[in-house]
Coordinates of C-alpha atoms and ligand atoms in Angstrom, one line a residue:
X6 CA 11.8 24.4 2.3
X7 CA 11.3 21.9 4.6
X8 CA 14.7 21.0 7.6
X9 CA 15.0 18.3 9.7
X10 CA 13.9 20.5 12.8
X11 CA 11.0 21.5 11.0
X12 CA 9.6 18.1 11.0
X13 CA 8.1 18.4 14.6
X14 CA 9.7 15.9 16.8
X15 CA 6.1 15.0 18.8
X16 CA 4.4 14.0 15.3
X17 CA 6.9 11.5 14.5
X18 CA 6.7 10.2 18.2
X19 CA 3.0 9.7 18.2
X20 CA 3.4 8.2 14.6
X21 CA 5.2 5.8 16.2
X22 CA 2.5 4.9 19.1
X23 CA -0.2 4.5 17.6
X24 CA -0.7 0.6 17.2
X25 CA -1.0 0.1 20.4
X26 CA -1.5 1.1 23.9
X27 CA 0.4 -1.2 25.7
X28 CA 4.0 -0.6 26.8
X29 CA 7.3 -1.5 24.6
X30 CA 7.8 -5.0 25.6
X31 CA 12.2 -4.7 25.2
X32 CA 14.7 -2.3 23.2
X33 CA 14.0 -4.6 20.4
X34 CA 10.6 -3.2 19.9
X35 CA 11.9 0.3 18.8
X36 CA 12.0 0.7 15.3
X37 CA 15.1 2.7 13.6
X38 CA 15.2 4.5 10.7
X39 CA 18.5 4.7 9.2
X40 CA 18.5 8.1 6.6
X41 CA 18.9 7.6 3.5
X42 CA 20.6 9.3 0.5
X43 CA 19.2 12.4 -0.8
X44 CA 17.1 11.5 -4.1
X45 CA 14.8 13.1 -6.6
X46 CA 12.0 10.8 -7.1
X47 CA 9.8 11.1 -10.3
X48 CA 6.3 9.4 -10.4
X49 CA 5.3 8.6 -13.8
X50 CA 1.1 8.3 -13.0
X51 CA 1.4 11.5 -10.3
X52 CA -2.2 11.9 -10.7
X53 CA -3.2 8.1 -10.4
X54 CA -4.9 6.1 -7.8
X55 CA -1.7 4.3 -6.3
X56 CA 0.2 7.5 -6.2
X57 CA -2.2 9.3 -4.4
X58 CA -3.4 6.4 -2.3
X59 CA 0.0 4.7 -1.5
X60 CA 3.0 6.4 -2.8
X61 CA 2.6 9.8 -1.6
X62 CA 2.1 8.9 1.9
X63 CA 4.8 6.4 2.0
X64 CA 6.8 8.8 1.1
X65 CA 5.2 11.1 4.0
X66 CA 5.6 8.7 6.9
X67 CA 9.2 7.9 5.9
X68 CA 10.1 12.2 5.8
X69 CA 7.9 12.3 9.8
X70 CA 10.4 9.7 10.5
X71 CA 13.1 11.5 9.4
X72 CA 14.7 8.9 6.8
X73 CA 15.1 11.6 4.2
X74 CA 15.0 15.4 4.3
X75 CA 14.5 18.8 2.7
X76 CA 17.5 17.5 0.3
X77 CA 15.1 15.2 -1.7
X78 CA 12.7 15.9 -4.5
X79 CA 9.5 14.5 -5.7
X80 CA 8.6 15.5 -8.8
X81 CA 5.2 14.3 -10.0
X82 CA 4.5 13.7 -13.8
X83 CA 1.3 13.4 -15.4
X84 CA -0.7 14.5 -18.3
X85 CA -3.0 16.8 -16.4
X86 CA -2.5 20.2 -17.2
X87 CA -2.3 21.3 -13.5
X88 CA 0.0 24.0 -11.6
X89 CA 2.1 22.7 -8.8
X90 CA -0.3 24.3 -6.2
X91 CA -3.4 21.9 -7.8
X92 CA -1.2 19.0 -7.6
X93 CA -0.5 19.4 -3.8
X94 CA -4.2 20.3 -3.2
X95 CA -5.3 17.0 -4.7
X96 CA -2.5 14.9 -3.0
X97 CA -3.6 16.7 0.2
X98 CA -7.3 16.0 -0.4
X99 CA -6.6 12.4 -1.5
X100 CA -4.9 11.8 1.6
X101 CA -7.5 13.3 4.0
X102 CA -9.8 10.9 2.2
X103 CA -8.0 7.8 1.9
X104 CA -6.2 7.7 5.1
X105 CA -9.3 8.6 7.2
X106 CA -8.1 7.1 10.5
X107 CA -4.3 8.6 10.3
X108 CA -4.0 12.0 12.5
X109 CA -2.8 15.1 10.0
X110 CA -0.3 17.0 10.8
X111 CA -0.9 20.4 9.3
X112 CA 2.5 21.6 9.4
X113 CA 4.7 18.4 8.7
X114 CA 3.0 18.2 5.7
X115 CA 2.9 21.4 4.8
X116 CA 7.4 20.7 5.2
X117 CA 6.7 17.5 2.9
X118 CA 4.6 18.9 0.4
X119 CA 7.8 22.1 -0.2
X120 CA 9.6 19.1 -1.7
X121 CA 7.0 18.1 -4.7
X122 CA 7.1 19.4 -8.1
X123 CA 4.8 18.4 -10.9
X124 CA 5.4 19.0 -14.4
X125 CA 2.6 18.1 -16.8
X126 CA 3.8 15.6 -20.1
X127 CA 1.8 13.1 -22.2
X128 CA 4.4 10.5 -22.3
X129 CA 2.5 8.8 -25.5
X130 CA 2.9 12.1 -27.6
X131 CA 6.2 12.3 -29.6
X132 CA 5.8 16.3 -28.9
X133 CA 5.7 16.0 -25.7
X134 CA 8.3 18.4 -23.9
X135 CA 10.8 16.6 -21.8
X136 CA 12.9 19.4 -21.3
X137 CA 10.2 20.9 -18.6
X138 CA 11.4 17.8 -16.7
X139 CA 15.0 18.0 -17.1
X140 CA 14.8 21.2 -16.2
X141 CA 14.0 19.9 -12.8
X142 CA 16.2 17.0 -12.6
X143 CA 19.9 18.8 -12.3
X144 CA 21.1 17.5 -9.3
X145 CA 23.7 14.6 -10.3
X146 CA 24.4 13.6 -6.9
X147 CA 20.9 12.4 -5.6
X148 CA 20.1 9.0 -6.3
X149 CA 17.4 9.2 -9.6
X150 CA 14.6 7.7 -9.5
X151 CA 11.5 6.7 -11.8
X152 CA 9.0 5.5 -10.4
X153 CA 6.6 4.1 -13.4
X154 CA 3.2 3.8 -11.9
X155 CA 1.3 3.4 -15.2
X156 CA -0.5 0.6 -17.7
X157 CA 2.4 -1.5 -18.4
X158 CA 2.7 -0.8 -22.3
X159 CA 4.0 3.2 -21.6
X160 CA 6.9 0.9 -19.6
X161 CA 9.3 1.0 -23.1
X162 CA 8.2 3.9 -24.6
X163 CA 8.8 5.9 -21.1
X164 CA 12.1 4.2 -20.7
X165 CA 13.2 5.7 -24.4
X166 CA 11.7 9.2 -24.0
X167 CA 13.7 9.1 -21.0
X168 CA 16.9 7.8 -22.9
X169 CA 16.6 10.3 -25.8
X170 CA 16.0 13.2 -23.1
X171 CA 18.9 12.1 -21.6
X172 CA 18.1 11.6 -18.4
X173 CA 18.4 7.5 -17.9
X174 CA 22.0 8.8 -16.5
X175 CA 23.9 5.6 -15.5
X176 CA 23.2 5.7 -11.9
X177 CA 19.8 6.3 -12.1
X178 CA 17.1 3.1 -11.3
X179 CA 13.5 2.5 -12.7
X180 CA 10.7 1.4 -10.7
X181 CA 8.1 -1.0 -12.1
X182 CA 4.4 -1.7 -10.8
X183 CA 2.7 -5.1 -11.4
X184 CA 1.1 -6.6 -13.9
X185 CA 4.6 -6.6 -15.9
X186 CA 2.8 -8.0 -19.1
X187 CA -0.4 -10.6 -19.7
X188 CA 1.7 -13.3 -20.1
X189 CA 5.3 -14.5 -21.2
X190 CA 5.4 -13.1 -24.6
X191 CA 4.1 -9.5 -23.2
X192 CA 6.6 -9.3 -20.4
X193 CA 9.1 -10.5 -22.7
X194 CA 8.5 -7.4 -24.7
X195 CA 8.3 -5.3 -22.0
X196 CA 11.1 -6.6 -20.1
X197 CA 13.2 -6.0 -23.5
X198 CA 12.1 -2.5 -23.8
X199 CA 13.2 -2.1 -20.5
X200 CA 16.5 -3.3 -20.8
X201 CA 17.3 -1.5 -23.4
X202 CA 17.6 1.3 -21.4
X203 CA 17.9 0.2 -17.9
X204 CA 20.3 -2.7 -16.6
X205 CA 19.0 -5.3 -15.0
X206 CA 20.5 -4.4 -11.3
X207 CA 18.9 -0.5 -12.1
X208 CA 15.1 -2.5 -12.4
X209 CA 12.9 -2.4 -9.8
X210 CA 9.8 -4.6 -10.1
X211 CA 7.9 -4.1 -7.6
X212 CA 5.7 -7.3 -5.5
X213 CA 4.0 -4.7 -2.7
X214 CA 3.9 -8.3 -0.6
X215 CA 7.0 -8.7 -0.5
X216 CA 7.3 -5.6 1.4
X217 CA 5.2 -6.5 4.1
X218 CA 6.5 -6.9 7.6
X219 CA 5.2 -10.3 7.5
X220 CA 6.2 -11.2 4.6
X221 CA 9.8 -10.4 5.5
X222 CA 9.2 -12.1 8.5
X223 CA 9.0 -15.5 6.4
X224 CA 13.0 -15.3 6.0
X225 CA 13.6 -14.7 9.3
X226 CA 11.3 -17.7 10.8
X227 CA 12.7 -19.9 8.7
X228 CA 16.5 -19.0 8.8
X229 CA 17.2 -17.1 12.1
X230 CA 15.7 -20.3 13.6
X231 CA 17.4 -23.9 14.3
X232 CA 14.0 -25.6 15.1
X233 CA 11.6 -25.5 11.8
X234 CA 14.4 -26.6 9.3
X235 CA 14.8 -30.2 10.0
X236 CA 11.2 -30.9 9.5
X237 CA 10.8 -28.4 6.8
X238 CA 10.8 -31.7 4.2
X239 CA 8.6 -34.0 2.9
X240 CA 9.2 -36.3 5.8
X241 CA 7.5 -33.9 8.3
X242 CA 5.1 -32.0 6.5
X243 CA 1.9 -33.5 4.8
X244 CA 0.9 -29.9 2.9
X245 CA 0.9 -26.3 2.9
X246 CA -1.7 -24.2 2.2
X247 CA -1.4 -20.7 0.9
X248 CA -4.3 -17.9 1.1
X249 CA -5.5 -14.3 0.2
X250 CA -9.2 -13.8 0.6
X251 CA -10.5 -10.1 0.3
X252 CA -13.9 -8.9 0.6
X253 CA -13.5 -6.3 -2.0
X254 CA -15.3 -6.6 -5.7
X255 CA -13.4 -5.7 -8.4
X256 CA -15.9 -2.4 -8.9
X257 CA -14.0 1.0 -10.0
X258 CA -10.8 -1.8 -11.9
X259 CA -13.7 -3.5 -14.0
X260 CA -12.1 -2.7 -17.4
X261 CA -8.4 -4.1 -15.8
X262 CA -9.7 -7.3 -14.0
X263 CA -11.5 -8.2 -16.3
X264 CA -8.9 -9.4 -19.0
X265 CA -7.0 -10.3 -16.5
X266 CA -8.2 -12.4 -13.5
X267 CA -7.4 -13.6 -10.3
X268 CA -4.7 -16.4 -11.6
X269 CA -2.9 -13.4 -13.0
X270 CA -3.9 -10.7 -11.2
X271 CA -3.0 -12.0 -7.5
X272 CA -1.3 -16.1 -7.5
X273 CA 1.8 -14.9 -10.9
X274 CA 3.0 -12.4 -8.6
X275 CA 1.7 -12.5 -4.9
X276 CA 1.1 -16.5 -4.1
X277 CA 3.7 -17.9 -6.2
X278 CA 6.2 -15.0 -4.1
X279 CA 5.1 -16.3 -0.4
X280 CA 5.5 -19.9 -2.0
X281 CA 8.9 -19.2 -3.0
X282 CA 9.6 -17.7 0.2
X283 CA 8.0 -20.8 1.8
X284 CA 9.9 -23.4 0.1
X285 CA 12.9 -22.4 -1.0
X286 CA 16.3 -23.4 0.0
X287 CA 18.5 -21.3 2.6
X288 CA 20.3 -18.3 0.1
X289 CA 23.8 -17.9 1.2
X290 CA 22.8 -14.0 2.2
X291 CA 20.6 -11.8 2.2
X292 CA 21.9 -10.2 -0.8
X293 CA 19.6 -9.8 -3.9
X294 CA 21.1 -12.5 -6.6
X295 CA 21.2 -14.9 -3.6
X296 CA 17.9 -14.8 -2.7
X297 CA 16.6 -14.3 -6.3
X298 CA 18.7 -17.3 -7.3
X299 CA 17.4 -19.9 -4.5
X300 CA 13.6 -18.1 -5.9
X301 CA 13.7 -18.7 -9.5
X302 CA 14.3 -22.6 -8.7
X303 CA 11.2 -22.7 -6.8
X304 CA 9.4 -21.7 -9.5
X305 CA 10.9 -23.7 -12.5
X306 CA 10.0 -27.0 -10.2
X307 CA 6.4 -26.6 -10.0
X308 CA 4.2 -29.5 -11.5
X309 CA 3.7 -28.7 -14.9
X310 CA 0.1 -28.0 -15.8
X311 CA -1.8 -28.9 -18.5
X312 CA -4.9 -30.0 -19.9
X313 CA -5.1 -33.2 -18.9
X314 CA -4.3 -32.6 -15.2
X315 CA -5.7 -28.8 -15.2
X316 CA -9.1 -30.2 -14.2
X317 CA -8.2 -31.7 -11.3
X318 CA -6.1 -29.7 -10.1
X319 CA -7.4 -26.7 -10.1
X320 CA -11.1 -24.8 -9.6
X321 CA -12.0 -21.5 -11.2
X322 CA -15.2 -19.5 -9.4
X323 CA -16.6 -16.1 -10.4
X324 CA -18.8 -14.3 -7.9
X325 CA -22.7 -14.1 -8.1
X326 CA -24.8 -11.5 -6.1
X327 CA -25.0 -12.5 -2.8
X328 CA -24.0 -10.3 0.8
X329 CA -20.9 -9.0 2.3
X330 CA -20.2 -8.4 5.6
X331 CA -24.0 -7.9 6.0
X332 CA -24.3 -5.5 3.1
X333 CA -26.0 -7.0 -0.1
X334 CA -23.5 -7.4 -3.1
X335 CA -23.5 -7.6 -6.4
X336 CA -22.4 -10.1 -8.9
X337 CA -19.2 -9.4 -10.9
X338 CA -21.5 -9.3 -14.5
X339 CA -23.9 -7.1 -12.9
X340 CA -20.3 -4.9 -12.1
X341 CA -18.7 -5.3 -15.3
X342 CA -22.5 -4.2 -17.3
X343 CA -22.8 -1.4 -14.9
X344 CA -19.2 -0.2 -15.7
X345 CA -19.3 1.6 -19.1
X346 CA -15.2 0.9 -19.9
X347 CA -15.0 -2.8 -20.0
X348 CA -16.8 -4.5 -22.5
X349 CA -18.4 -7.8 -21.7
X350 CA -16.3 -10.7 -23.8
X351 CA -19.1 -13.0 -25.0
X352 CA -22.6 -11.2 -24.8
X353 CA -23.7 -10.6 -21.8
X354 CA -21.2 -13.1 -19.7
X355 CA -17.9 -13.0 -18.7
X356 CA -15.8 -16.2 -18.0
X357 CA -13.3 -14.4 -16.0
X358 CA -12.0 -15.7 -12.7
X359 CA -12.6 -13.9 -9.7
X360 CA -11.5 -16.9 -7.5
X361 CA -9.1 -19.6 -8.3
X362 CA -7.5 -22.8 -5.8
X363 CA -5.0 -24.6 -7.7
X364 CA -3.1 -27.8 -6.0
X365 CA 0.4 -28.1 -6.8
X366 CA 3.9 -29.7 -6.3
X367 CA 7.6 -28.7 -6.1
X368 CA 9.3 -31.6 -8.3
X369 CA 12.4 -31.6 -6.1
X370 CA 14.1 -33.9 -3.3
X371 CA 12.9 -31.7 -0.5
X372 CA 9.1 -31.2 -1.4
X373 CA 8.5 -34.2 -3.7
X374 CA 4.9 -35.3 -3.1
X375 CA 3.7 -32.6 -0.3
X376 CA 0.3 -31.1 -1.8
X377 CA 0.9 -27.1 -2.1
X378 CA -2.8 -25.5 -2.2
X379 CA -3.3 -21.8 -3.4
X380 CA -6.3 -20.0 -3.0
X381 CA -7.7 -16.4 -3.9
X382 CA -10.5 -14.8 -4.5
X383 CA -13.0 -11.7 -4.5
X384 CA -15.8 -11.3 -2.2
X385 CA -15.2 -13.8 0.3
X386 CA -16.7 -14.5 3.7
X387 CA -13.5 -13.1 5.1
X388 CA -10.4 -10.8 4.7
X389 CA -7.4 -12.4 5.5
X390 CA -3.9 -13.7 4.1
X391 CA -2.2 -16.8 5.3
X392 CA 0.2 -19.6 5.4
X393 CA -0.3 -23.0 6.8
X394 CA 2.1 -25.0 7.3
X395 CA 0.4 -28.8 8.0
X396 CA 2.9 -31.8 9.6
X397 CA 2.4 -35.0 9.8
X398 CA 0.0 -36.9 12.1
X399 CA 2.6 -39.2 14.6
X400 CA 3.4 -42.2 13.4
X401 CA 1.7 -43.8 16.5
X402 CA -0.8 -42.7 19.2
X403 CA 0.0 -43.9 23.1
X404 CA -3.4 -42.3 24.3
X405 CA -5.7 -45.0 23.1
X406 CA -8.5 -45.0 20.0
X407 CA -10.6 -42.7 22.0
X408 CA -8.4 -39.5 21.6
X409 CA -8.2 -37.7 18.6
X410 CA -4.9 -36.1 17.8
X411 CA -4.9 -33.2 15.8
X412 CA -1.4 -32.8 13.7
X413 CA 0.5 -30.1 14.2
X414 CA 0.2 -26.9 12.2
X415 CA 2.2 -23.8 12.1
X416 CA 0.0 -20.6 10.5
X417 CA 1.4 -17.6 9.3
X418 CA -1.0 -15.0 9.6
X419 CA 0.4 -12.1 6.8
X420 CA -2.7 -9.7 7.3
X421 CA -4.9 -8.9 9.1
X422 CA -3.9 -9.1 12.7
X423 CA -0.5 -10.5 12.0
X424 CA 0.6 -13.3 14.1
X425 CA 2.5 -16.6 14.3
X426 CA 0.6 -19.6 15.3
X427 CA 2.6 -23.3 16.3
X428 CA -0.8 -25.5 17.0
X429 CA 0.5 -28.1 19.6
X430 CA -1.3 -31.1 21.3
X431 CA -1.0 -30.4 25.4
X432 CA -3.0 -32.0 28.1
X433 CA -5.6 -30.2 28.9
X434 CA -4.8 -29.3 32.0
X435 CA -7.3 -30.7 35.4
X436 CA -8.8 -34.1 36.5
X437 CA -10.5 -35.9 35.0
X438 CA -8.2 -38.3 32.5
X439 CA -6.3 -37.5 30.1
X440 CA -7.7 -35.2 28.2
X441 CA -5.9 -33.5 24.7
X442 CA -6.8 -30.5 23.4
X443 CA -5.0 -28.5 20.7
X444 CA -3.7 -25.1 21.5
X445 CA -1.5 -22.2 20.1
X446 CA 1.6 -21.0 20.7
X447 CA 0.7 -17.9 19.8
X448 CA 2.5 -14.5 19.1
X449 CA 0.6 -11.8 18.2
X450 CA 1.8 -8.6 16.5
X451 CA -0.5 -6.1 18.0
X452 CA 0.1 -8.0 21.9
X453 CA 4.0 -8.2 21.5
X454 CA 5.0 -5.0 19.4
X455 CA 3.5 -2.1 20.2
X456 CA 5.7 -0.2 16.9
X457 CA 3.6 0.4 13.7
X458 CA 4.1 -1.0 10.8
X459 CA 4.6 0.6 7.8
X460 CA 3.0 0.0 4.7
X461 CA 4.5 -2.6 2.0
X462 CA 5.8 1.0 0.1
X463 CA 7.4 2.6 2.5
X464 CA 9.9 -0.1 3.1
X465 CA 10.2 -0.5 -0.6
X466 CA 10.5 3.3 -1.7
X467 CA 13.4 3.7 0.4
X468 CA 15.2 0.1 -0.7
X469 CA 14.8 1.2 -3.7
X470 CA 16.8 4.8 -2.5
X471 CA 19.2 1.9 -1.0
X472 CA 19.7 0.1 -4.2
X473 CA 18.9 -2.8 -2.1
X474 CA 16.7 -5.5 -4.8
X475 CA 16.3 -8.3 -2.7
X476 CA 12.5 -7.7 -2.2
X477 CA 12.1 -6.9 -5.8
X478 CA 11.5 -9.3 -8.3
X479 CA 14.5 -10.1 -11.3
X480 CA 13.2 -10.3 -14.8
X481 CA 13.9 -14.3 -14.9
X482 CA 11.6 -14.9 -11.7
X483 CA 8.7 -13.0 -13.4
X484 CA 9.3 -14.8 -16.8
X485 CA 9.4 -18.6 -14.6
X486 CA 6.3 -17.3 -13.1
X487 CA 4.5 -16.4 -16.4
X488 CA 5.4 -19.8 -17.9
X489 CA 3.9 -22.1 -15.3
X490 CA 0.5 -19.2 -14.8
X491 CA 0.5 -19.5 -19.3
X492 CA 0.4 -23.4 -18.7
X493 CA -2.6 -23.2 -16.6
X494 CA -4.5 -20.5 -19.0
X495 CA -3.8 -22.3 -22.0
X496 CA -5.4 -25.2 -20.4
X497 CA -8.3 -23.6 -19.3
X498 CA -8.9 -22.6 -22.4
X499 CA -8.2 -26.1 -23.7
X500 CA -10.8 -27.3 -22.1
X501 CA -12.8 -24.7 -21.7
X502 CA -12.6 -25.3 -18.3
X503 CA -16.2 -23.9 -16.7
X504 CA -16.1 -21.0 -14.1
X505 CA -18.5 -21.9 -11.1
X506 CA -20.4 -19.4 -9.8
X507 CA -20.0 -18.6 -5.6
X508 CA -22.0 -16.1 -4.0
X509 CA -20.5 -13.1 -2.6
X510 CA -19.3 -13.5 1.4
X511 CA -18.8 -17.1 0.6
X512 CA -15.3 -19.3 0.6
X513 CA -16.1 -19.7 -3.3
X514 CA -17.9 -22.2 -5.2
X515 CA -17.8 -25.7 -3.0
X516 CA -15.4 -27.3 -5.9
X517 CA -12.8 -25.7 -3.9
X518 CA -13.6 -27.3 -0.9
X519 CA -14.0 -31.3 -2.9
X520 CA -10.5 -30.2 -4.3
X521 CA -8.5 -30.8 -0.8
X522 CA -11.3 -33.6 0.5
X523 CA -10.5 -35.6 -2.6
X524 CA -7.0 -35.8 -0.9
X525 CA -8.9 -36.2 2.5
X526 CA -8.1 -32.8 3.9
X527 CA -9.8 -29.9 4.5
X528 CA -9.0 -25.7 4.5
X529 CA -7.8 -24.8 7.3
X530 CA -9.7 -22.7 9.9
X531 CA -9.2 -21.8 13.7
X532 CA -11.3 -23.6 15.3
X533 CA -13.2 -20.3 16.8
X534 CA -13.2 -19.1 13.4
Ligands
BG6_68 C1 -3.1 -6.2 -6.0 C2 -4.2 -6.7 -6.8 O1 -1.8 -6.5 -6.5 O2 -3.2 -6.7 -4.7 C3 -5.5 -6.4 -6.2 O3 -4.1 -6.2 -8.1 C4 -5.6 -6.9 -4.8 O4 -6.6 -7.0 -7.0 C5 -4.4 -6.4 -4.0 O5 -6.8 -6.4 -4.2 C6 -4.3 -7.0 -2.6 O6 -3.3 -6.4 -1.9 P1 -3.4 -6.4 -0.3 O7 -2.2 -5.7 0.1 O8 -4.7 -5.6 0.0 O9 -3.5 -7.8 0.1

């Protein structure tokens, strides 16, 4: 079995370095990772794609760093009949191949893999033998841990067999993966099923953003800071505008995406999050409740939607054939009929979303008529997530009508190259008049830190060890969310609102550019960009 010493010191160390080259700017820049309890950890979907491409090596990085030792378990559960040495040659194979760029430690693994199990059980078969995992699971002072990373209707059924096997002991938490349901109804049902076993402070739903270093970063802009505050109201800012673009199709998650869409797939959980964290009032600490409580009101004061404002207010695209980053592309039908699980809906179309803006409103005294645009989509011209924060032009110009002024903007760049952006109006500097120009205040992530960051899991795996649930989502926020995201589907289907083709590497179809000039504003883009 793996020890602390084993772990070789130099492998965590070079870890550590390699996001950048240049030296540590302060103390601050070092990272610290406080050990946590010893736990047993048991992955319900061992075998799937997010354990092997995400959980697993979460977990690894956080052992080379030493937050938990030999002391903790891992036991993996699927229905593949494997042996425990086949497990660890998959994992091991999965991440050679997924993590191409990461350096692999042969022997530090080697230490991580000594604490996986894997015990093979068909959670859907009343036969199934549960006692092959208690068997495993006798330590009652770790913290326990199931992590469910499967379809969302095994949630209840899971949660009972692991009642009736006894092993929901009262201390023990339950992990949750996105979607939690299709809608209200479903989540209802699963959130019920749930909770039949599991309190509410033992249920982990998991948002990956919120465990992104930039994402956390939102809470500390906007509340370590005296400056943003008073002009964070709708006397100072004229909109926000909230995106995630990928580049990636939906090819190999044809038969998922395709009932389900970008509106629920990526703005119920992801954008509707970062506009919570955007908008919501101060919580009175960082604990859980209080941040969960200031969320939840975001959400209930969004502008209802329905079908006689849905139009207007919102565009749906799908993407058409087109090119990618210089590589041709196919269309998302020419996906879904080359995939042999999903089944188109209506002959040989689809009217699912693979892009969606939507313009909307907080009904309250501090955002009350400040346009909030979301945007997503599939095959776009770029990869990027991002929050721009748009003031107000000043209320009058000194320099004379032949200077434009631009207004201020503050961008929130969440991925890729992280950084924090105040645009401000200087002189540009030199004879010649005065001449203004608008320019950055810029902190970059990869110029200013030089410590890497860890993935969205890794800081969630081990709050979860913490029983800290502040970046996890409470069954009420998910349920707010679901009711406002069913408004918008229902009228969509009201009106049988059309889907508008884009092609793929563009910004979607142009209907979601007319949606913000209507207003007389535009998508932001740096102006190199
Ligand atoms: C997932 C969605 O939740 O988030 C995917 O199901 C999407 O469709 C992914 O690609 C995006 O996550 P990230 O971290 O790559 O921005």
């Amino acid at each position: 079995m793996a020890t602390r010493r084993d772990t070789p010191k130099t492998d965590a160390a070079q870890m550590g370095r390699r996001k950048g080259e240049q030296p540590a700017m302060s103390a601050q820049d070092k990272s610290e990772f406080v050990p946590v309890s010893p736990f047993e950890m048991v992955i319900f979907g061992g075998t799937g794609d997010l354990a092997r491409r995400k959980l697993i090596p979460s977990l690894y990085h956080r052992f080379l760093d030493r937050q938990f030792d030999s002391q903790s378990r891992i036991i993996a559960v699927s229905r593949s009949d494997y042996s425990r040495d086949e497990y660890i040659t998959k994992i091991t194979e999965a991440f050679k191949a997924f993590h191409p760029n990461e350096p692999f430690y042969e022997g530090a693994w080697s230490n991580f893999c000594e604490l996986i199990d894997y015990v093979p059980i068909d959670v859907m078969d009343d036969k199934s033998d549960w006692d092959a995992l208690s068997a495993k699971l006798n330590d009652t002072k770790c913290v326990r841990i199931f992590y469910l990373a499967m379809p969302p209707r095994m949630f209840a059924p899971i949660c009972e067999g692991l009642r009736d096997a006894g092993l929901a002991s009262k201390t023990s938490r339950v992990v949750l993966e996105k979607p939690i349901g299709t809608d209200f109804d479903s989540a209802a049902v699963i959130n019920n099923g749930v909770g039949a076993v599991f309190d509410e402070n033992r249920i982990y739903r998991i948002d990956h953003y919120l465990g992104k270093e930039t994402v956390q970063n939102l809470m500390v802009l906007r509340f370590a800071n005296i400056l943003f505050e008073p002009l964070w109201t709708r006397d100072s800012i004229d909109n926000i505008q909230i995106t995630a673009a990928e580049h990636i199709g939906v090819a190999g998650r044809e038969a998922y995406y395709d009932k389900s869409g970008a509106l629920r797939d990526m703005v119920q959980n992801h954008l509707l999050q970062l506009l919570c964290l955007t908008c919501m009032e101060a919580p009175d600490s960082l604990d859980g409740d209080a941040i969960r409580t200031e969320k939840i009101k975001v959400l209930k004061s969004l502008r209802p939607m329905s079908k006689d404002n849905v139009g207007r207010r919102t565009v749906r695209g799908q993407y058409a054939a087109g090119e990618v980053l210089g590589e041709k592309a196919d269309g998302y039908i020419e996906e879904l009929v080359g995939d042999k699980k999903s089944k188109l809906q209506d002959g040989d179309q689809s009217r699912t979303e693979t892009f969606v803006a939507i313009k909307t409103e907080i009904e309250n005294w501090r955002w009350a008529g400040v346009p909030i645009y979301l945007r997503t989509g599939k095959r776009m011209s770029d990869r990027f997530s991002e929050i721009v924060v748009q003031f107000k032009p000043v209320p009058h110009s000194v320099f004379g009508a032949g200077t434009t002024l631009n207004p201020n903007r503050l961008v929130i760049r969440l991925q890729p190259d992280e950084s924090v952006n105040l645009w401000v109006e200087i002189k540009e500097p030199g004879a010649g008049g005065m001449r203004v120009k608008s320019w950055p205040l810029d902190l970059t992530y990869d110029e200013a830190f030089t410590t890497r960051y860890p993935d969205a899991y890794e800081r969630l795996l081990m709050d979860v060890v913490r029983g800290r649930l502040a970046l996890f989502m409470r069954r009420d926020e998910v349920e707010a969310a679901w009711t406002w995201v069913d408004q918008i589907q229902d009228a969509w289907a009201a009106k049988e609102q059309n889907v508008r083709p884009y092609p793929a590497g563009q910004d979607g179809p142009n209907e979601a550019q007319q949606l913000l000039e209507l207003d007389g504003r535009t998508w932001w883009r740096r102006p190199d960009e």
